Coordinates of C-alpha atoms in Angstrom, one line a residue:
Chain A
X29 CA 128.3 206.8 290.0
X30 CA 130.1 205.5 293.0
X31 CA 132.4 201.8 292.4
X32 CA 130.2 199.0 291.3
X33 CA 131.3 196.3 293.7
X34 CA 128.9 193.5 292.9
X35 CA 127.2 192.3 289.5
X36 CA 124.6 189.6 288.8
X37 CA 124.6 188.0 285.3
X38 CA 120.7 187.0 285.1
X39 CA 120.3 183.9 282.7
X40 CA 117.1 181.9 282.5
X41 CA 114.3 184.7 283.4
X42 CA 112.0 183.2 280.6
X43 CA 112.8 179.6 280.4
X44 CA 112.6 179.3 276.8
X45 CA 115.1 182.1 276.0
X46 CA 118.4 179.9 275.9
X47 CA 121.3 181.8 275.2
X48 CA 121.5 183.4 278.7
X49 CA 120.9 180.0 280.0
X50 CA 124.0 178.4 278.2
X51 CA 125.9 182.0 278.6
X52 CA 126.0 181.2 282.3
X53 CA 126.8 177.8 282.4
X54 CA 129.8 178.3 280.2
X55 CA 131.0 181.3 282.9
X56 CA 130.1 179.2 285.7
X57 CA 133.8 177.7 284.9
X58 CA 136.3 179.5 287.1
X59 CA 138.3 182.0 285.4
X60 CA 135.6 182.5 282.5
X61 CA 134.8 186.0 283.6
X62 CA 136.8 187.6 286.3
X63 CA 137.3 191.6 286.7
X64 CA 139.7 193.1 289.4
X65 CA 137.5 195.6 290.6
X66 CA 134.3 193.8 291.2
X67 CA 133.1 190.3 291.8
X68 CA 130.6 188.7 289.7
X69 CA 127.9 186.3 290.5
X70 CA 125.4 184.3 288.3
X71 CA 121.9 183.8 288.6
X72 CA 119.6 180.7 286.9
X73 CA 116.1 182.5 287.5
X74 CA 113.6 180.5 286.5
X75 CA 114.9 176.8 286.4
X76 CA 111.4 175.5 286.2
X77 CA 110.3 177.5 283.1
X78 CA 113.5 176.1 281.8
X79 CA 112.8 172.4 282.5
X80 CA 109.0 172.8 281.0
X81 CA 110.7 174.8 278.0
X82 CA 108.2 177.3 278.8
X83 CA 108.7 181.4 278.9
X84 CA 107.3 180.9 282.7
X85 CA 104.8 178.6 284.7
X86 CA 102.3 180.7 286.1
X87 CA 103.2 184.4 285.1
X88 CA 105.6 186.0 283.5
X89 CA 108.5 186.5 286.0
X90 CA 110.0 189.6 284.4
X91 CA 106.9 191.6 285.4
X92 CA 106.9 190.5 289.2
X93 CA 109.5 193.3 291.0
X94 CA 107.6 196.1 291.6
X95 CA 108.1 196.9 295.4
X96 CA 104.6 196.6 296.1
X97 CA 103.8 193.0 294.4
X98 CA 107.5 191.8 296.2
X99 CA 105.5 193.2 299.9
X100 CA 102.7 191.3 299.2
X101 CA 103.0 187.9 300.3
X102 CA 99.1 186.5 298.8
X103 CA 101.3 186.4 295.3
X104 CA 102.4 183.0 295.8
X105 CA 102.5 181.2 292.2
X106 CA 105.8 179.9 291.6
X107 CA 107.2 183.0 289.4
X108 CA 105.5 185.2 292.2
X109 CA 107.8 182.9 295.1
X110 CA 110.8 183.1 292.9
X111 CA 110.9 186.7 292.4
X112 CA 110.8 187.0 295.9
X113 CA 114.0 184.6 296.6
X114 CA 115.6 186.5 294.1
X115 CA 115.2 189.3 295.6
X116 CA 116.4 187.6 299.0
X117 CA 119.3 186.5 297.0
X118 CA 120.5 189.7 295.2
X119 CA 118.3 192.5 296.7
X120 CA 116.4 193.5 298.3
X121 CA 114.7 196.5 295.8
X122 CA 115.8 199.5 297.8
X123 CA 118.9 198.0 299.4
X124 CA 120.5 195.6 297.3
X125 CA 123.5 194.0 298.1
X126 CA 124.1 193.9 294.1
X127 CA 125.0 197.3 292.7
X128 CA 124.2 196.2 289.2
X129 CA 122.3 193.4 287.2
X130 CA 123.0 192.1 283.8
X131 CA 119.7 190.3 282.6
X132 CA 120.0 188.3 279.7
X133 CA 117.2 187.9 277.0
X134 CA 116.4 186.8 273.7
X135 CA 113.4 187.5 271.6
X136 CA 111.9 186.0 268.0
X137 CA 112.2 189.1 266.9
X138 CA 115.0 190.6 264.4
X139 CA 116.3 193.3 266.5
X140 CA 120.2 192.2 266.5
X141 CA 122.3 192.8 269.9
X142 CA 120.5 195.3 271.5
X143 CA 121.3 196.9 275.3
X144 CA 118.3 198.1 277.1
X145 CA 118.7 200.6 279.6
X146 CA 116.2 201.4 282.2
X147 CA 117.6 204.8 283.3
X148 CA 119.5 207.8 281.4
X149 CA 121.9 209.1 283.9
X150 CA 125.3 209.4 283.2
X151 CA 126.1 206.0 284.0
X152 CA 123.7 204.6 281.4
X153 CA 124.6 207.3 279.2
X154 CA 128.5 206.3 278.9
X155 CA 127.6 203.0 279.2
X156 CA 125.6 203.0 275.9
X157 CA 128.4 205.3 274.3
X158 CA 131.2 202.5 275.1
X159 CA 129.1 199.6 273.7
X160 CA 128.3 201.3 270.9
X161 CA 131.7 202.6 270.6
X162 CA 133.1 198.8 270.3
X163 CA 130.4 196.7 268.9
X164 CA 128.7 199.6 266.1
X165 CA 125.9 197.4 265.0
X166 CA 124.5 196.9 268.3
X167 CA 121.0 199.2 269.0
X168 CA 120.6 201.0 272.3
X169 CA 117.0 201.5 273.2
X170 CA 116.3 203.9 276.4
X171 CA 113.0 202.5 278.5
X172 CA 113.4 205.0 281.1
X173 CA 109.9 206.0 281.1
X174 CA 109.1 204.1 284.5
X175 CA 110.9 205.2 287.6
X176 CA 112.8 202.3 288.8
X177 CA 111.0 201.8 292.2
X178 CA 107.9 201.0 289.9
X179 CA 109.7 199.2 287.8
X180 CA 108.6 195.2 287.5
X181 CA 111.6 193.9 286.1
X182 CA 114.1 191.8 287.5
X183 CA 116.9 194.5 286.5
X184 CA 115.3 197.1 288.9
X185 CA 116.3 195.1 292.1
X186 CA 119.5 196.7 291.7
X187 CA 120.1 200.5 291.7
X188 CA 121.3 199.9 288.3
X189 CA 120.3 196.7 285.8
X190 CA 120.0 196.7 282.3
X191 CA 118.6 194.0 279.7
X192 CA 120.8 192.4 277.3
X193 CA 118.1 191.7 274.4
X194 CA 119.4 189.5 271.4
X195 CA 117.6 187.9 268.4
X196 CA 116.5 186.8 266.2
X197 CA 116.1 183.5 267.9
X198 CA 113.0 181.0 268.1
X199 CA 112.3 180.1 271.7
X200 CA 113.5 176.7 273.0
X201 CA 116.5 177.1 270.0
X202 CA 120.5 178.3 270.8
X203 CA 121.8 179.6 267.5
X204 CA 125.6 179.9 267.7
X205 CA 125.6 183.8 265.7
X206 CA 123.0 184.9 268.7
X207 CA 125.1 183.4 271.7
X208 CA 128.2 185.3 270.2
X209 CA 126.1 188.6 270.1
X210 CA 125.2 188.0 273.6
X211 CA 128.5 187.0 274.8
X212 CA 130.4 190.0 273.0
X213 CA 127.9 192.7 274.4
X214 CA 127.7 191.5 278.2
X215 CA 131.3 191.5 278.1
X216 CA 131.6 194.9 276.8
X217 CA 129.2 195.8 279.9
X218 CA 131.7 194.3 282.4
X219 CA 134.6 195.9 280.8
X220 CA 132.9 199.1 281.1
X221 CA 131.9 198.6 284.5
X222 CA 135.8 198.0 285.7
X223 CA 136.9 200.8 283.4
X224 CA 134.2 203.0 285.2
X225 CA 135.6 201.3 288.6
X226 CA 139.0 202.4 288.0
X227 CA 138.8 205.4 286.6
X228 CA 140.5 204.1 283.7
X229 CA 137.3 205.0 280.6
X230 CA 138.4 205.7 277.1
X231 CA 137.5 209.1 275.9
X232 CA 133.7 208.5 274.9
X233 CA 132.1 209.6 271.7
X234 CA 130.0 212.5 272.4
X235 CA 127.0 211.5 271.5
X236 CA 125.2 208.4 269.7
X237 CA 122.0 207.2 267.8
X238 CA 119.6 205.7 270.0
X239 CA 115.8 204.8 270.7
X240 CA 113.7 205.7 273.0
X241 CA 110.3 203.6 273.8
X242 CA 107.2 205.4 273.0
X243 CA 104.2 202.8 272.9
X244 CA 103.0 199.3 272.2
X245 CA 100.5 198.5 269.4
X246 CA 98.1 195.7 269.7
X247 CA 97.4 193.1 266.8
X248 CA 93.8 193.5 265.2
X249 CA 90.8 192.2 267.2
X250 CA 87.1 192.2 266.1
X251 CA 84.8 193.2 268.9
X252 CA 84.6 190.0 270.5
X253 CA 88.7 190.3 271.1
X254 CA 89.5 187.8 268.8
X255 CA 92.6 188.2 266.4
X256 CA 91.7 189.1 262.8
X257 CA 95.1 190.1 261.8
X258 CA 99.0 189.8 261.2
X259 CA 101.8 191.9 261.2
X260 CA 102.6 193.6 257.4
X261 CA 105.0 191.2 255.7
X262 CA 106.5 194.5 254.7
X263 CA 107.2 195.4 258.6
X264 CA 108.1 192.1 259.7
X265 CA 112.0 192.0 260.4
X266 CA 112.6 195.6 260.2
X267 CA 112.9 196.1 263.4
X268 CA 114.2 199.6 264.0
X269 CA 113.8 200.8 260.4
X270 CA 111.4 203.8 260.2
X271 CA 107.6 203.3 259.7
X272 CA 105.9 206.4 258.5
X273 CA 102.3 207.6 258.5
X274 CA 100.1 205.5 256.1
X275 CA 102.7 202.6 255.8
X276 CA 101.4 199.3 255.4
X277 CA 101.6 197.7 259.2
X278 CA 98.8 194.6 259.3
X279 CA 97.1 192.3 256.9
X280 CA 94.0 191.2 257.9
X281 CA 93.4 187.4 257.6
X282 CA 90.5 188.5 255.1
X283 CA 93.4 189.9 253.0
X284 CA 92.5 193.5 254.0
X285 CA 95.7 195.6 254.6
X286 CA 96.2 198.3 257.1
X287 CA 97.6 201.4 257.1
X288 CA 99.6 203.0 260.1
X289 CA 98.0 206.1 261.6
X290 CA 100.8 208.0 263.2
X291 CA 102.0 211.6 263.8
X292 CA 105.3 210.7 264.0
X293 CA 108.4 208.7 263.0
X294 CA 108.4 205.5 264.5
X295 CA 110.8 202.6 265.2
X296 CA 109.0 199.4 265.5
X297 CA 110.8 196.7 267.6
X298 CA 109.8 193.5 269.0
X299 CA 108.2 193.0 265.8
X300 CA 105.9 189.7 265.8
X301 CA 108.0 188.7 269.7
X302 CA 106.2 185.4 270.1
X303 CA 105.8 186.0 273.8
X304 CA 103.8 188.9 273.2
X305 CA 101.1 186.9 271.7
X306 CA 99.5 186.0 274.9
X307 CA 98.6 190.2 275.6
X308 CA 97.6 190.5 271.6
X309 CA 100.8 192.7 271.2
X310 CA 102.4 193.4 267.9
X311 CA 105.0 195.4 268.4
X312 CA 106.7 198.1 270.4
X313 CA 107.3 201.6 268.6
X314 CA 110.2 203.9 269.5
X315 CA 111.6 207.6 268.4
X316 CA 115.3 207.9 267.2
X317 CA 117.2 210.2 269.4
X318 CA 120.5 211.5 269.8
X319 CA 121.6 210.8 273.5
X320 CA 124.4 213.1 274.3
X321 CA 126.6 210.8 276.1
X322 CA 127.3 213.7 279.0
X323 CA 123.8 214.5 280.2
Chain B
X18 CA 96.1 155.8 240.1
X19 CA 92.1 156.2 240.4
X20 CA 90.7 159.5 241.0
X21 CA 90.8 161.5 244.3
X22 CA 87.3 161.5 246.0
X23 CA 87.4 162.9 249.3
X24 CA 90.7 165.4 250.3
X25 CA 91.6 166.0 254.3
X26 CA 93.6 169.0 254.3
X27 CA 95.2 169.0 258.6
X28 CA 96.5 171.9 260.6
X29 CA 97.5 171.9 264.2
X30 CA 99.0 168.3 264.1
X31 CA 101.1 170.5 266.1
X32 CA 99.9 173.0 268.7
X33 CA 102.3 175.8 267.8
X34 CA 103.2 175.8 264.1
X35 CA 100.2 178.7 263.6
X36 CA 100.5 178.8 259.9
X37 CA 98.6 175.5 258.9
X38 CA 95.4 176.7 261.9
X39 CA 95.3 180.0 260.4
X40 CA 94.7 178.7 257.1
X41 CA 92.1 176.1 258.1
X42 CA 90.3 179.4 259.4
X43 CA 90.4 181.2 256.6
X44 CA 89.6 177.7 254.4
X45 CA 86.6 176.9 256.5
X46 CA 84.8 180.3 255.2
X47 CA 82.3 178.9 252.0
X48 CA 83.8 178.8 248.9
X49 CA 87.2 179.5 250.1
X50 CA 88.5 176.1 248.5
X51 CA 86.0 174.5 246.1
X52 CA 86.8 171.9 243.1
X53 CA 84.5 170.3 241.2
X54 CA 86.3 166.8 240.8
X55 CA 86.4 166.3 244.7
X56 CA 85.3 167.5 248.4
X57 CA 87.6 169.0 250.4
X58 CA 87.0 168.9 254.7
X59 CA 89.3 170.3 257.2
X60 CA 90.7 168.6 260.2
X61 CA 92.3 170.4 263.4
X62 CA 93.9 167.8 264.7
X63 CA 95.6 169.1 268.0
X64 CA 93.7 171.9 269.8
X65 CA 94.6 171.1 273.3
X66 CA 98.2 171.7 272.4
X67 CA 97.0 174.8 270.7
X68 CA 95.3 176.0 273.7
X69 CA 98.3 175.5 275.7
X70 CA 100.4 176.7 273.2
X71 CA 102.6 173.4 273.2
X72 CA 103.6 171.1 270.7
X73 CA 101.7 168.2 272.2
X74 CA 100.3 167.8 275.5
X75 CA 101.6 164.2 276.3
X76 CA 103.1 162.8 273.3
X77 CA 103.8 164.1 269.6
X78 CA 100.6 163.4 267.5
X79 CA 102.4 163.3 264.2
X80 CA 104.0 160.1 265.9
X81 CA 100.9 157.9 266.9
X82 CA 99.8 156.6 263.8
X83 CA 101.6 152.9 263.2
X84 CA 98.9 150.4 262.3
X85 CA 100.2 148.8 265.7
X86 CA 99.5 151.7 267.8
X87 CA 96.4 152.9 266.8
X88 CA 95.0 149.2 267.5
X89 CA 96.9 149.6 271.2
X90 CA 94.0 150.6 273.5
X91 CA 96.7 150.8 276.5
X92 CA 98.4 153.9 274.4
X93 CA 95.6 156.4 275.9
X94 CA 97.4 159.7 276.4
X95 CA 95.8 163.0 274.8
X96 CA 97.8 162.5 271.7
X97 CA 96.7 158.7 271.6
X98 CA 93.5 159.3 272.2
X99 CA 93.5 161.9 269.5
X100 CA 95.1 159.7 267.0
X101 CA 92.2 157.1 267.6
X102 CA 89.3 159.6 267.1
X103 CA 91.1 161.4 263.7
X104 CA 91.5 157.6 262.7
X105 CA 88.2 157.3 263.1
X106 CA 87.1 160.4 262.0
X107 CA 89.1 160.2 258.4
X108 CA 90.3 156.9 258.2
X109 CA 90.4 154.0 259.3
X110 CA 94.1 153.4 257.8
X111 CA 94.3 151.0 255.3
X112 CA 90.5 151.1 254.7
X113 CA 90.0 155.2 254.9
X114 CA 87.2 156.8 253.7
X115 CA 89.6 160.0 252.9
X116 CA 91.7 159.4 249.9
X117 CA 94.0 162.1 250.3
X118 CA 95.6 164.2 253.3
X119 CA 97.6 167.5 253.3
X120 CA 99.2 168.0 256.9
X121 CA 100.1 171.7 257.2
X122 CA 103.5 172.2 259.1
X123 CA 105.7 174.7 260.6
X124 CA 109.6 174.6 261.0
X125 CA 111.6 176.7 262.8
X126 CA 114.8 176.1 260.2
X127 CA 115.0 177.6 256.8
X128 CA 113.6 175.1 254.7
X129 CA 111.5 178.1 252.6
X130 CA 108.5 176.3 251.1
X131 CA 109.3 172.5 251.2
X132 CA 106.9 169.3 250.0
X133 CA 107.5 166.4 251.5
X134 CA 106.4 163.3 249.7
X135 CA 105.8 159.9 251.6
X136 CA 105.9 157.7 248.3
X137 CA 107.8 158.1 245.3
X138 CA 104.5 156.1 242.9
X139 CA 103.9 157.8 239.3
X140 CA 101.2 160.1 241.4
X141 CA 103.6 161.4 243.9
X142 CA 106.2 162.3 241.4
X143 CA 103.7 163.8 239.3
X144 CA 102.6 166.0 241.9
X145 CA 106.4 167.2 242.7
X146 CA 107.0 167.9 239.3
X147 CA 104.0 170.2 238.8
X148 CA 104.2 172.3 242.4
X149 CA 107.8 172.6 241.0
X150 CA 106.8 173.9 238.2
X151 CA 104.1 176.3 239.6
X152 CA 106.7 177.7 242.4
X153 CA 110.2 177.1 241.1
X154 CA 111.6 177.9 244.5
X155 CA 109.8 174.8 246.4
X156 CA 111.9 172.1 247.8
X157 CA 110.6 168.3 247.2
X158 CA 112.2 165.9 249.6
X159 CA 111.0 162.7 249.0
X160 CA 110.8 160.7 252.8
X161 CA 110.1 157.4 251.3
X162 CA 112.3 155.2 253.1
X163 CA 109.2 153.8 255.2
X164 CA 106.2 151.5 253.9
X165 CA 102.7 153.4 254.2
X166 CA 101.6 150.8 256.5
X167 CA 104.5 151.2 259.3
X168 CA 104.7 155.1 259.1
X169 CA 103.5 156.7 262.2
X170 CA 102.7 159.8 260.6
X171 CA 99.5 161.5 260.4
X172 CA 99.2 161.7 256.8
X173 CA 99.8 157.8 256.5
X174 CA 96.2 157.4 257.6
X175 CA 94.9 157.7 253.7
X176 CA 96.4 156.0 251.2
X177 CA 98.2 159.3 249.7
X178 CA 99.2 161.8 251.9
X179 CA 101.7 164.8 251.9
X180 CA 103.3 167.1 254.2
X181 CA 103.6 170.8 253.7
X182 CA 106.9 171.8 256.0
X183 CA 107.2 175.8 255.9
X184 CA 109.9 177.9 257.7
X185 CA 111.7 179.8 259.1
X186 CA 108.7 180.3 261.2
X187 CA 109.6 180.6 264.9
X188 CA 107.0 178.2 267.7
X189 CA 103.8 180.3 268.6
X190 CA 104.3 182.9 265.6
X191 CA 102.4 183.5 262.1
X192 CA 104.2 185.3 259.7
X193 CA 102.6 186.5 256.5
X194 CA 105.1 185.2 254.4
X195 CA 105.2 181.8 255.4
X196 CA 101.3 181.5 255.6
X197 CA 101.0 183.0 252.0
X198 CA 103.9 180.1 251.1
X199 CA 101.7 177.6 252.5
X200 CA 98.5 179.1 251.2
X201 CA 100.1 179.1 247.9
X202 CA 101.7 175.5 247.8
X203 CA 98.2 173.8 249.1
X204 CA 96.4 175.5 246.6
X205 CA 98.8 174.0 244.0
X206 CA 98.1 170.4 245.2
X207 CA 94.6 171.2 245.3
X208 CA 94.8 172.0 241.0
X209 CA 97.3 169.0 240.8
X210 CA 94.3 166.8 242.5
X211 CA 91.8 168.4 240.3
X212 CA 93.7 168.1 236.9
X213 CA 94.9 164.5 237.9
X214 CA 91.1 163.7 238.4
X215 CA 90.3 165.1 235.0
X216 CA 92.7 163.8 233.2
X217 CA 93.9 167.7 232.4
X218 CA 97.0 167.6 233.4
X219 CA 99.1 170.0 231.5
X220 CA 102.4 168.0 230.1
X221 CA 105.1 168.2 233.3
X222 CA 108.8 168.7 232.9
X223 CA 110.4 164.9 232.5
X224 CA 112.7 165.3 235.7
X225 CA 113.6 167.7 238.6
X226 CA 116.3 168.3 241.3
X227 CA 114.7 166.8 244.3
X228 CA 115.9 165.4 247.9
X229 CA 115.7 161.9 249.7
X230 CA 116.1 161.5 253.2
X231 CA 118.9 160.0 254.4
X232 CA 120.0 160.1 258.3
X233 CA 119.7 162.0 261.0
X234 CA 122.8 163.9 263.0
X235 CA 122.4 164.1 266.8
X236 CA 123.3 167.4 269.1
X237 CA 127.0 166.6 270.5
X238 CA 126.5 165.2 274.1
X239 CA 129.0 164.0 276.6
X240 CA 129.1 160.5 278.3
X241 CA 126.4 161.1 280.8
X242 CA 124.1 162.6 278.1
X243 CA 124.4 166.3 278.5
X244 CA 124.5 168.5 275.7
X245 CA 127.8 170.3 275.0
X246 CA 127.5 171.5 271.8
X247 CA 125.7 173.5 269.0
X248 CA 125.2 173.6 265.5
X249 CA 128.1 175.5 264.0
X250 CA 127.1 179.3 262.5
X251 CA 128.4 178.3 259.4
X252 CA 125.7 175.3 258.9
X253 CA 122.7 177.8 260.6
X254 CA 120.1 178.6 258.1
X255 CA 121.9 176.6 255.0
X256 CA 119.3 174.2 254.7
X257 CA 119.7 172.0 251.0
X258 CA 123.0 173.5 250.7
X259 CA 126.0 171.4 250.6
X260 CA 127.6 169.6 253.3
X261 CA 130.6 167.6 252.4
X262 CA 133.5 165.8 254.4
X263 CA 135.7 167.9 256.7
X264 CA 133.1 170.7 256.9
X265 CA 132.6 172.4 260.0
X266 CA 129.3 171.2 261.7
X267 CA 129.4 171.7 265.4
X268 CA 130.6 174.4 267.9
X269 CA 131.2 173.0 271.2
X270 CA 130.6 175.2 274.2
X271 CA 133.9 175.1 275.1
X272 CA 135.1 176.5 271.8
X273 CA 136.1 173.4 270.1
X274 CA 134.9 173.3 266.6
X275 CA 133.6 169.9 264.9
X276 CA 133.9 168.8 261.6
X277 CA 131.9 166.4 259.9
X278 CA 133.1 163.3 258.8
X279 CA 130.8 161.8 256.0
X280 CA 131.2 159.7 252.7
X281 CA 128.9 161.6 250.6
X282 CA 127.7 164.9 249.8
X283 CA 125.0 165.5 252.2
X284 CA 122.1 168.2 252.2
X285 CA 121.2 169.4 256.1
X286 CA 117.5 170.3 256.6
X287 CA 115.5 170.7 259.6
X288 CA 118.7 172.3 260.6
X289 CA 118.5 173.5 264.6
X290 CA 114.8 172.9 264.3
X291 CA 113.2 173.6 268.1
X292 CA 111.3 170.7 268.4
X293 CA 113.6 168.1 267.6
X294 CA 115.6 169.5 270.8
X295 CA 113.5 167.1 272.7
X296 CA 115.5 164.0 271.3
X297 CA 118.8 166.0 270.9
X298 CA 118.7 166.0 267.1
X299 CA 120.4 168.6 265.2
X300 CA 119.4 168.2 261.6
X301 CA 118.3 165.9 258.8
X302 CA 120.5 165.2 255.8
X303 CA 119.1 164.0 252.4
X304 CA 121.0 163.2 249.5
X305 CA 120.4 165.6 246.1
X306 CA 118.5 163.1 243.6
X307 CA 117.3 163.9 239.9
X308 CA 113.7 162.0 240.0
X309 CA 112.5 161.2 237.0
X310 CA 108.5 162.4 236.8
X311 CA 107.4 158.9 235.1
X312 CA 108.9 156.5 237.3

């Protein structure tokens, strides 16, 4: 990995995830965040959705950044337009002006301070190790199943990008504990970039516990597509706790309890995330891994 | 208090408070809730806001039920119109067909299962005692500072009405623990009405701990009305825990901590409720009281 010269810190990609928006305001003060070895710019990604106090106006902004969609001028809704503007501003994807993107998100799920890495190259592995060393309660999740070019996240505009995902926080609320976690994790990431640039990285742990995204579970539906159940109370809030074959997972509104049928030890996260109801999703499942820092 | 002949159970007064909406669906099944001594009907108050996954479309529905507003035909937004229709359906206020209303709400605040009583007559005092006996963790709050005629809540249409307020639950989410609490509390209230009607009330505790609404605190603002701070992390989630003069209450975004200046022992609730950001409200404060069951 060559040096990182320019970093974009993005908040408000979802308009009702408040921590990133308030963190940007704080960081827009001169001298709030300065590192000698690279420049930092802030991007308030979806101001209209924030004004409307919603996740998005027309479409989820954080699903509009595949190369094929960015090139399709028929995609012209508010967020599809914002995506093209942001791609001009800090991209363009494939030949981006910005080297590294930190996209700040909240979840209603009990995920704590969570670093989502979209690649498992040496740079990302080392970043995960560094963040775990500085912030032992942080959770590192690899969502590296999609090549960057096909990835539709905002953070895929640059060659390197991560998502800082912190919860639990209700939509449209700002909690100090969550804001402090986001501030701390983002600061560690910027410190890591600086140490990477200056070849001053401290000796890193050789490996660490992490999670790798595996699959997504839907909420129970009937044959007409009506939702007929909810996340079981024994799973609620137990993000990153093991789920094994036969464990309770859903309660139907008629009282029936549903057991998970799976052939591996799963680690649910994004459990009962409010924004995922649009697509009737109940949670994501990961596998626990030991990530080698040098890979 | 004469007998209660007709009860309306209302859900979805706020479209993104899901528990009441799902509880109504369950209770619309025949025989789900039947009591011999009175009839029960269900009202889905704000279906359009629920379709839009918002608290309200134009105005907060639960502020539209003062007699003067109900009589004002110039108030014609969606919720102002819904209020008049609901008033026709189960009212009219002042001469209502329905004797008692249970209005089901959620909060993002950590209030647990909370029964909000709008009057402190014998009927309400006894109901509070009965619910506390059946559900010791329940919290009873008297918001009896406004006469029913002037009250703008939906539950003020009938001579008697209460609010079941259960949290914490993010907007637009259904949590099983919260749904179960709402189901249980509402069932106890219906049981109480039946025992009241049939003169079979069990001996009640002579008095119980309750709270009485006192005042509302705003979030910190600058002179231009811009929000400049948030609820302090030491207050967050501590609904119904004492707050004393000098205790930390807010953190400004510049890091300054703000102490509460008050001359009484306050009990915050609705702490950092998402829906109250519209009006820049931080929390309500109550005083703790001992309520005599016979008053």
